[in-house]
């Protein structure tokens, strides 16, 4: 039996959560085409005969604009403590920039093997992969370099087989039939946030957070009440939409997915609340679970 922990880090939007979902073959973390989707360290547990790998997906490391941003970066760095392997994920369609160099400098402080995962190779030609490898190789002595497509599930299995060589423990950390430890409240609030990410743009996705207030199960339906918290009135107007059309769409899209997960009819009631500048409010951030 071999087991261990693996942290998935990188800049926002490079495909870390898509990679986690692809590895575990289950939607554990929400994904979107907007930067800053993941706001917590999220575990995905990979089980195979004689192997257990606990993957930790993290918020994209970025130049923080507010207290939430700082806490998200901290969360990502926190995941690096005491892991067997770090997967540093980059997006092949984006040029190597200061953001990536900054993360690499931080990774150098850890005495942990770092794999360079070059993601989104389905979008480029073979020569581009070689060029990207050359660009990154000079910056750090990556233990392994693996080009993948998380979306098309290409070479993702190679990551698993390569990690196995670096695992050091022989403890079963989680029961073999468990693939995540997300609570149902977390899953539901993230689904709602994902639908908002899908339907809105610019500053809106960043100004929103979701919270499940109540879940009540009766014979044939599950009643769920949830609140969408926004940081100003103008965003509230966008979330509600003309004659409530936007909140209706968010509700319909969310409910459809929640019903599949819970395998039961769902009645979803959504509320919108303004908490001015919540991304910079210590007390609020603490209340929703971030440790300062
Ligand atoms: N073409 C292509 N798109 C991908 C691939 N992997 C991820 N994407 C897309 O890239 C976008 C970002 O993916 P996420 O998995 O949310 O990225 P992330 O790194 O978790 O982002 P943050 O949570 O913001 O840090 C989504 O639109 C994905 O569908 C890939 O291999 N190929
Ligand atoms: Mg993510």
Tab-separated table of C-alpha atoms and ligand atoms in Angstrom:
chain	number	residue	atom	x	y	z
A	1	UNK	CA	0.000	0.000	0.000
A	2	UNK	CA	1.313	3.440	-0.969
A	3	UNK	CA	-0.318	6.761	-0.151
A	4	UNK	CA	0.308	10.465	0.110
A	5	UNK	CA	-0.771	14.046	-0.423
A	6	UNK	CA	-0.447	16.092	-3.610
A	7	UNK	CA	-1.110	19.808	-3.908
A	8	UNK	CA	-2.315	21.378	-7.175
A	9	UNK	CA	-1.199	25.019	-7.497
A	10	UNK	CA	-0.822	27.650	-10.176
A	11	UNK	CA	-2.173	30.947	-11.463
A	12	UNK	CA	-5.947	31.443	-11.772
A	13	UNK	CA	-7.776	29.867	-14.706
A	14	UNK	CA	-4.982	27.470	-15.758
A	15	UNK	CA	-7.263	24.450	-15.209
A	16	UNK	CA	-6.385	23.181	-11.713
A	17	UNK	CA	-9.963	22.297	-10.775
A	18	UNK	CA	-10.605	20.740	-14.186
A	19	UNK	CA	-7.509	18.608	-13.588
A	20	UNK	CA	-8.722	17.519	-10.139
A	21	UNK	CA	-12.126	16.532	-11.556
A	22	UNK	CA	-10.455	14.668	-14.390
A	23	UNK	CA	-8.133	12.752	-12.034
A	24	UNK	CA	-10.970	11.699	-9.723
A	25	UNK	CA	-13.441	11.321	-12.607
A	26	UNK	CA	-16.076	13.250	-10.664
A	27	UNK	CA	-17.087	16.900	-10.408
A	28	UNK	CA	-15.591	17.769	-7.030
A	29	UNK	CA	-14.671	21.401	-7.695
A	30	UNK	CA	-16.593	23.878	-9.833
A	31	UNK	CA	-14.830	25.319	-12.887
A	32	UNK	CA	-15.383	28.318	-15.126
A	33	UNK	CA	-13.779	30.440	-17.795
A	34	UNK	CA	-13.463	33.315	-15.288
A	35	UNK	CA	-10.371	33.735	-13.099
A	36	UNK	CA	-10.724	33.239	-9.372
A	37	UNK	CA	-13.292	30.438	-9.416
A	38	UNK	CA	-11.913	28.313	-6.574
A	39	UNK	CA	-12.051	29.921	-3.146
A	40	UNK	CA	-11.139	27.021	-0.851
A	41	UNK	CA	-8.692	24.171	-0.697
A	42	UNK	CA	-10.739	21.244	-1.979
A	43	UNK	CA	-9.711	17.627	-1.539
A	44	UNK	CA	-10.217	14.864	-4.059
A	45	UNK	CA	-9.264	11.356	-3.018
A	46	UNK	CA	-7.950	9.005	-5.691
A	47	UNK	CA	-8.287	5.331	-4.826
A	48	UNK	CA	-6.825	2.405	-6.652
A	49	UNK	CA	-5.783	-1.032	-5.523
A	50	UNK	CA	-2.830	-0.499	-3.166
A	51	UNK	CA	-2.732	3.264	-3.775
A	52	UNK	CA	-4.451	6.271	-2.235
A	53	UNK	CA	-3.559	9.807	-3.319
A	54	UNK	CA	-5.195	12.795	-1.645
A	55	UNK	CA	-5.180	15.712	-4.101
A	56	UNK	CA	-5.715	19.269	-2.882
A	57	UNK	CA	-7.058	21.778	-5.420
A	58	UNK	CA	-6.309	25.372	-4.424
A	59	UNK	CA	-7.330	28.942	-5.300
A	60	UNK	CA	-5.268	30.460	-8.131
A	61	UNK	CA	-2.293	32.442	-6.813
A	62	UNK	CA	-2.629	36.055	-7.957
A	63	UNK	CA	-1.829	39.649	-7.084
A	64	UNK	CA	-4.378	40.244	-4.339
A	65	UNK	CA	-6.652	43.267	-4.678
A	66	UNK	CA	-8.459	42.801	-1.362
A	67	UNK	CA	-8.470	40.827	1.882
A	68	UNK	CA	-10.314	37.906	0.293
A	69	UNK	CA	-7.561	37.698	-2.346
A	70	UNK	CA	-4.868	37.629	0.327
A	71	UNK	CA	-6.688	34.866	2.209
A	72	UNK	CA	-7.059	32.838	-1.014
A	73	UNK	CA	-3.326	33.065	-1.715
A	74	UNK	CA	-2.619	32.081	1.880
A	75	UNK	CA	-4.923	29.093	1.515
A	76	UNK	CA	-3.041	27.975	-1.605
A	77	UNK	CA	0.356	28.270	0.076
A	78	UNK	CA	-0.974	26.510	3.171
A	79	UNK	CA	-1.671	23.449	1.006
A	80	UNK	CA	2.036	23.149	0.231
A	81	UNK	CA	3.001	22.197	3.758
A	82	UNK	CA	3.744	18.573	4.231
A	83	UNK	CA	2.805	17.157	0.835
A	84	UNK	CA	4.691	14.509	-1.136
A	85	UNK	CA	4.376	16.176	-4.527
A	86	UNK	CA	3.404	19.626	-5.798
A	87	UNK	CA	1.733	19.853	-9.208
A	88	UNK	CA	2.498	23.293	-10.609
A	89	UNK	CA	-0.062	23.786	-13.393
A	90	UNK	CA	0.441	26.251	-16.247
A	91	UNK	CA	-1.731	27.173	-19.227
A	92	UNK	CA	0.172	26.566	-22.463
A	93	UNK	CA	-1.839	29.225	-24.291
A	94	UNK	CA	-0.592	31.948	-21.917
A	95	UNK	CA	2.974	33.268	-22.147
A	96	UNK	CA	5.252	32.637	-19.175
A	97	UNK	CA	4.839	35.789	-17.113
A	98	UNK	CA	5.781	37.378	-13.821
A	99	UNK	CA	2.918	35.580	-12.051
A	100	UNK	CA	4.345	32.158	-12.898
A	101	UNK	CA	7.896	33.255	-12.059
A	102	UNK	CA	6.708	34.530	-8.691
A	103	UNK	CA	5.094	31.173	-7.860
A	104	UNK	CA	8.208	29.286	-8.962
A	105	UNK	CA	10.321	31.420	-6.609
A	106	UNK	CA	7.989	30.488	-3.757
A	107	UNK	CA	8.100	26.785	-4.657
A	108	UNK	CA	11.890	26.884	-4.394
A	109	UNK	CA	11.508	27.430	-0.649
A	110	UNK	CA	9.872	24.029	-0.256
A	111	UNK	CA	11.855	20.867	-0.173
A	112	UNK	CA	9.165	18.981	-2.091
A	113	UNK	CA	9.313	17.486	-5.599
A	114	UNK	CA	7.551	19.800	-8.055
A	115	UNK	CA	6.045	18.522	-11.321
A	116	UNK	CA	5.404	21.004	-14.111
A	117	UNK	CA	1.975	20.222	-15.565
A	118	UNK	CA	1.574	21.935	-18.912
A	119	UNK	CA	-2.199	22.052	-19.398
A	120	UNK	CA	-4.555	22.722	-22.331
A	121	UNK	CA	-2.326	21.053	-24.931
A	122	UNK	CA	-5.457	20.310	-26.973
A	123	UNK	CA	-5.351	23.977	-27.969
A	124	UNK	CA	-1.846	24.013	-29.485
A	125	UNK	CA	0.519	22.336	-31.915
A	126	UNK	CA	3.227	19.865	-30.887
A	127	UNK	CA	6.036	22.404	-31.481
A	128	UNK	CA	4.444	24.754	-28.943
A	129	UNK	CA	4.724	22.071	-26.270
A	130	UNK	CA	8.467	21.738	-26.896
A	131	UNK	CA	8.910	25.497	-26.745
A	132	UNK	CA	7.001	25.773	-23.449
A	133	UNK	CA	9.110	23.005	-21.921
A	134	UNK	CA	12.276	24.901	-22.907
A	135	UNK	CA	10.951	28.173	-21.468
A	136	UNK	CA	10.121	26.680	-18.072
A	137	UNK	CA	13.019	24.242	-17.743
A	138	UNK	CA	15.537	27.038	-17.245
A	139	UNK	CA	13.633	28.473	-14.289
A	140	UNK	CA	13.533	25.466	-12.004
A	141	UNK	CA	14.657	21.891	-11.734
A	142	UNK	CA	11.206	20.341	-12.120
A	143	UNK	CA	11.302	16.684	-11.104
A	144	UNK	CA	8.904	15.803	-13.913
A	145	UNK	CA	7.317	17.660	-16.814
A	146	UNK	CA	3.974	16.332	-18.052
A	147	UNK	CA	1.965	18.002	-20.867
A	148	UNK	CA	-1.741	17.231	-20.482
A	149	UNK	CA	-5.229	18.187	-21.482
A	150	UNK	CA	-7.371	18.099	-18.345
A	151	UNK	CA	-10.480	18.857	-20.358
A	152	UNK	CA	-9.956	16.049	-22.881
A	153	UNK	CA	-8.433	13.733	-20.277
A	154	UNK	CA	-5.196	13.384	-22.220
A	155	UNK	CA	-2.084	12.144	-20.334
A	156	UNK	CA	-3.850	12.631	-16.988
A	157	UNK	CA	-3.177	8.960	-16.158
A	158	UNK	CA	0.556	9.636	-16.623
A	159	UNK	CA	0.387	12.081	-13.713
A	160	UNK	CA	-0.959	9.319	-11.457
A	161	UNK	CA	1.590	6.727	-12.495
A	162	UNK	CA	4.443	9.203	-12.078
A	163	UNK	CA	3.265	10.401	-8.647
A	164	UNK	CA	3.291	6.785	-7.437
A	165	UNK	CA	7.099	6.818	-7.606
A	166	UNK	CA	7.192	9.633	-5.046
A	167	UNK	CA	4.714	8.375	-2.454
A	168	UNK	CA	6.190	7.613	0.925
A	169	UNK	CA	3.376	6.642	3.331
A	170	UNK	CA	1.550	3.371	3.637
A	171	UNK	CA	-1.485	4.582	5.557
A	172	UNK	CA	-5.048	4.595	4.298
A	173	UNK	CA	-6.032	8.208	5.083
A	174	UNK	CA	-9.668	7.883	4.002
A	175	UNK	CA	-12.033	4.936	3.537
A	176	UNK	CA	-11.595	3.535	0.024
A	177	UNK	CA	-15.145	4.376	-1.094
A	178	UNK	CA	-14.817	8.114	-0.416
A	179	UNK	CA	-13.703	10.521	-3.146
A	180	UNK	CA	-14.280	13.894	-1.469
A	181	UNK	CA	-15.196	15.451	1.840
A	182	UNK	CA	-17.370	18.326	0.625
A	183	UNK	CA	-20.474	18.907	2.708
A	184	UNK	CA	-23.806	19.026	0.909
A	185	UNK	CA	-24.113	22.721	1.870
A	186	UNK	CA	-20.748	23.463	0.253
A	187	UNK	CA	-21.637	21.517	-2.895
A	188	UNK	CA	-24.968	23.327	-3.296
A	189	UNK	CA	-23.525	26.799	-2.659
A	190	UNK	CA	-20.740	26.131	-5.150
A	191	UNK	CA	-23.206	24.940	-7.824
A	192	UNK	CA	-25.158	28.183	-7.433
A	193	UNK	CA	-21.951	30.213	-7.668
A	194	UNK	CA	-20.939	28.252	-10.773
A	195	UNK	CA	-24.215	29.131	-12.483
A	196	UNK	CA	-23.643	32.797	-11.605
A	197	UNK	CA	-20.120	32.550	-13.061
A	198	UNK	CA	-21.680	31.088	-16.225
A	199	UNK	CA	-24.352	33.742	-16.602
A	200	UNK	CA	-22.521	36.944	-15.587
A	201	UNK	CA	-19.275	38.676	-16.454
A	202	UNK	CA	-16.737	41.374	-15.591
A	203	UNK	CA	-16.766	42.255	-11.899
A	204	UNK	CA	-19.992	40.385	-11.046
A	205	UNK	CA	-18.603	36.854	-10.488
A	206	UNK	CA	-15.949	38.218	-8.134
A	207	UNK	CA	-18.440	40.226	-6.058
A	208	UNK	CA	-20.644	37.243	-5.274
A	209	UNK	CA	-20.626	34.584	-2.626
A	210	UNK	CA	-23.269	31.960	-1.880
A	211	UNK	CA	-24.490	30.439	1.333
A	212	UNK	CA	-27.030	27.705	2.021
A	213	UNK	CA	-29.353	28.765	4.834
A	214	UNK	CA	-31.558	25.732	5.188
A	215	UNK	CA	-32.142	22.255	3.764
A	216	UNK	CA	-35.295	20.406	4.687
A	217	UNK	CA	-36.298	17.042	3.366
A	218	UNK	CA	-39.888	15.890	3.166
A	219	UNK	CA	-41.346	12.771	1.539
A	220	UNK	CA	-40.998	13.731	-2.084
A	221	UNK	CA	-39.105	17.029	-2.192
A	222	UNK	CA	-36.048	18.715	-0.715
A	223	UNK	CA	-36.571	22.376	0.158
A	224	UNK	CA	-33.426	24.471	-0.024
A	225	UNK	CA	-33.037	28.121	0.881
A	226	UNK	CA	-29.852	29.889	-0.127
A	227	UNK	CA	-28.577	33.457	-0.131
A	228	UNK	CA	-26.484	35.113	-2.803
A	229	UNK	CA	-24.390	37.769	-1.097
A	230	UNK	CA	-23.142	40.653	-3.236
A	231	UNK	CA	-20.971	43.597	-2.283
A	232	UNK	CA	-23.075	46.487	-3.649
A	233	UNK	CA	-26.574	47.436	-4.812
A	234	UNK	CA	-25.633	47.665	-8.498
A	235	UNK	CA	-24.512	44.024	-8.478
A	236	UNK	CA	-27.739	43.023	-6.744
A	237	UNK	CA	-29.688	44.599	-9.624
A	238	UNK	CA	-27.665	42.554	-12.129
A	239	UNK	CA	-28.161	39.306	-10.184
A	240	UNK	CA	-31.912	39.888	-9.945
A	241	UNK	CA	-32.084	40.986	-13.581
A	242	UNK	CA	-34.910	42.583	-15.550
A	243	UNK	CA	-38.181	41.484	-13.912
A	244	UNK	CA	-36.221	38.857	-11.986
A	245	UNK	CA	-35.122	37.072	-15.165
A	246	UNK	CA	-31.503	36.538	-14.097
A	247	UNK	CA	-32.205	35.112	-10.654
A	248	UNK	CA	-34.797	32.860	-12.276
A	249	UNK	CA	-32.184	31.465	-14.684
A	250	UNK	CA	-29.643	31.022	-11.870
A	251	UNK	CA	-32.303	29.146	-9.908
A	252	UNK	CA	-33.380	26.883	-12.776
A	253	UNK	CA	-29.817	25.960	-13.781
A	254	UNK	CA	-28.782	25.321	-10.175
A	255	UNK	CA	-31.847	23.271	-9.319
A	256	UNK	CA	-31.399	20.982	-12.334
A	257	UNK	CA	-27.894	20.042	-11.206
A	258	UNK	CA	-28.755	19.769	-7.509
A	259	UNK	CA	-31.634	17.408	-8.373
A	260	UNK	CA	-29.238	15.105	-10.218
A	261	UNK	CA	-26.842	15.044	-7.266
A	262	UNK	CA	-29.509	14.524	-4.605
A	263	UNK	CA	-31.574	12.265	-6.863
A	264	UNK	CA	-34.769	13.867	-5.625
A	265	UNK	CA	-37.089	16.702	-6.581
A	266	UNK	CA	-35.731	20.008	-5.294
A	267	UNK	CA	-37.452	23.274	-4.485
A	268	UNK	CA	-34.797	25.990	-4.444
A	269	UNK	CA	-35.487	29.425	-3.032
A	270	UNK	CA	-32.849	32.094	-3.639
A	271	UNK	CA	-32.408	35.397	-1.809
A	272	UNK	CA	-30.039	38.231	-2.668
A	273	UNK	CA	-28.420	40.269	0.081
A	274	UNK	CA	-25.976	43.170	-0.005
A	275	UNK	CA	-23.046	43.111	2.410
A	276	UNK	CA	-21.104	46.240	1.448
A	277	UNK	CA	-17.466	45.493	0.534
A	278	UNK	CA	-17.599	42.004	2.057
A	279	UNK	CA	-14.325	41.065	0.374
A	280	UNK	CA	-12.526	43.497	2.663
A	281	UNK	CA	-14.459	42.805	5.872
A	282	UNK	CA	-12.486	40.706	8.370
A	283	UNK	CA	-15.524	39.839	10.481
A	284	UNK	CA	-17.530	38.655	7.452
A	285	UNK	CA	-14.663	36.624	6.004
A	286	UNK	CA	-14.160	34.967	9.369
A	287	UNK	CA	-17.875	34.224	9.632
A	288	UNK	CA	-17.831	32.412	6.271
A	289	UNK	CA	-14.918	30.272	7.359
A	290	UNK	CA	-11.651	31.953	6.381
A	291	UNK	CA	-8.995	32.003	9.058
A	292	UNK	CA	-7.198	35.346	9.198
B	1	LIG	N1	-9.143	23.664	-23.942
B	1	LIG	C1	-8.940	23.381	-22.662
B	1	LIG	N2	-9.550	24.100	-21.696
B	1	LIG	C2	-9.312	23.757	-20.407
B	1	LIG	C3	-8.459	22.697	-20.037
B	1	LIG	N3	-8.435	22.629	-18.691
B	1	LIG	C4	-9.245	23.601	-18.233
B	1	LIG	N4	-9.771	24.298	-19.265
B	1	LIG	C5	-10.704	25.433	-19.184
B	1	LIG	O1	-10.038	26.509	-18.541
B	1	LIG	C6	-10.980	27.248	-17.740
B	1	LIG	C7	-10.478	27.328	-16.309
B	1	LIG	O2	-10.538	26.063	-15.720
B	1	LIG	P1	-10.565	25.874	-14.131
B	1	LIG	O3	-10.353	24.420	-13.877
B	1	LIG	O4	-11.742	26.527	-13.532
B	1	LIG	O5	-9.237	26.688	-13.729
B	1	LIG	P2	-8.582	26.891	-12.284
B	1	LIG	O6	-7.107	26.851	-12.467
B	1	LIG	O7	-9.158	25.945	-11.305
B	1	LIG	O8	-9.021	28.387	-11.972
B	1	LIG	P3	-9.146	29.142	-10.533
B	1	LIG	O9	-10.042	28.313	-9.666
B	1	LIG	O10	-9.729	30.456	-10.898
B	1	LIG	O11	-7.756	29.270	-9.989
B	1	LIG	C8	-12.319	26.541	-17.877
B	1	LIG	O12	-13.070	27.210	-18.876
B	1	LIG	C9	-11.925	25.148	-18.340
B	1	LIG	O13	-12.910	24.483	-19.107
B	1	LIG	C10	-7.840	21.923	-21.090
B	1	LIG	O14	-7.086	20.997	-20.879
B	1	LIG	N5	-8.117	22.332	-22.372
B	2	LIG	MG1	-10.193	26.278	-9.601
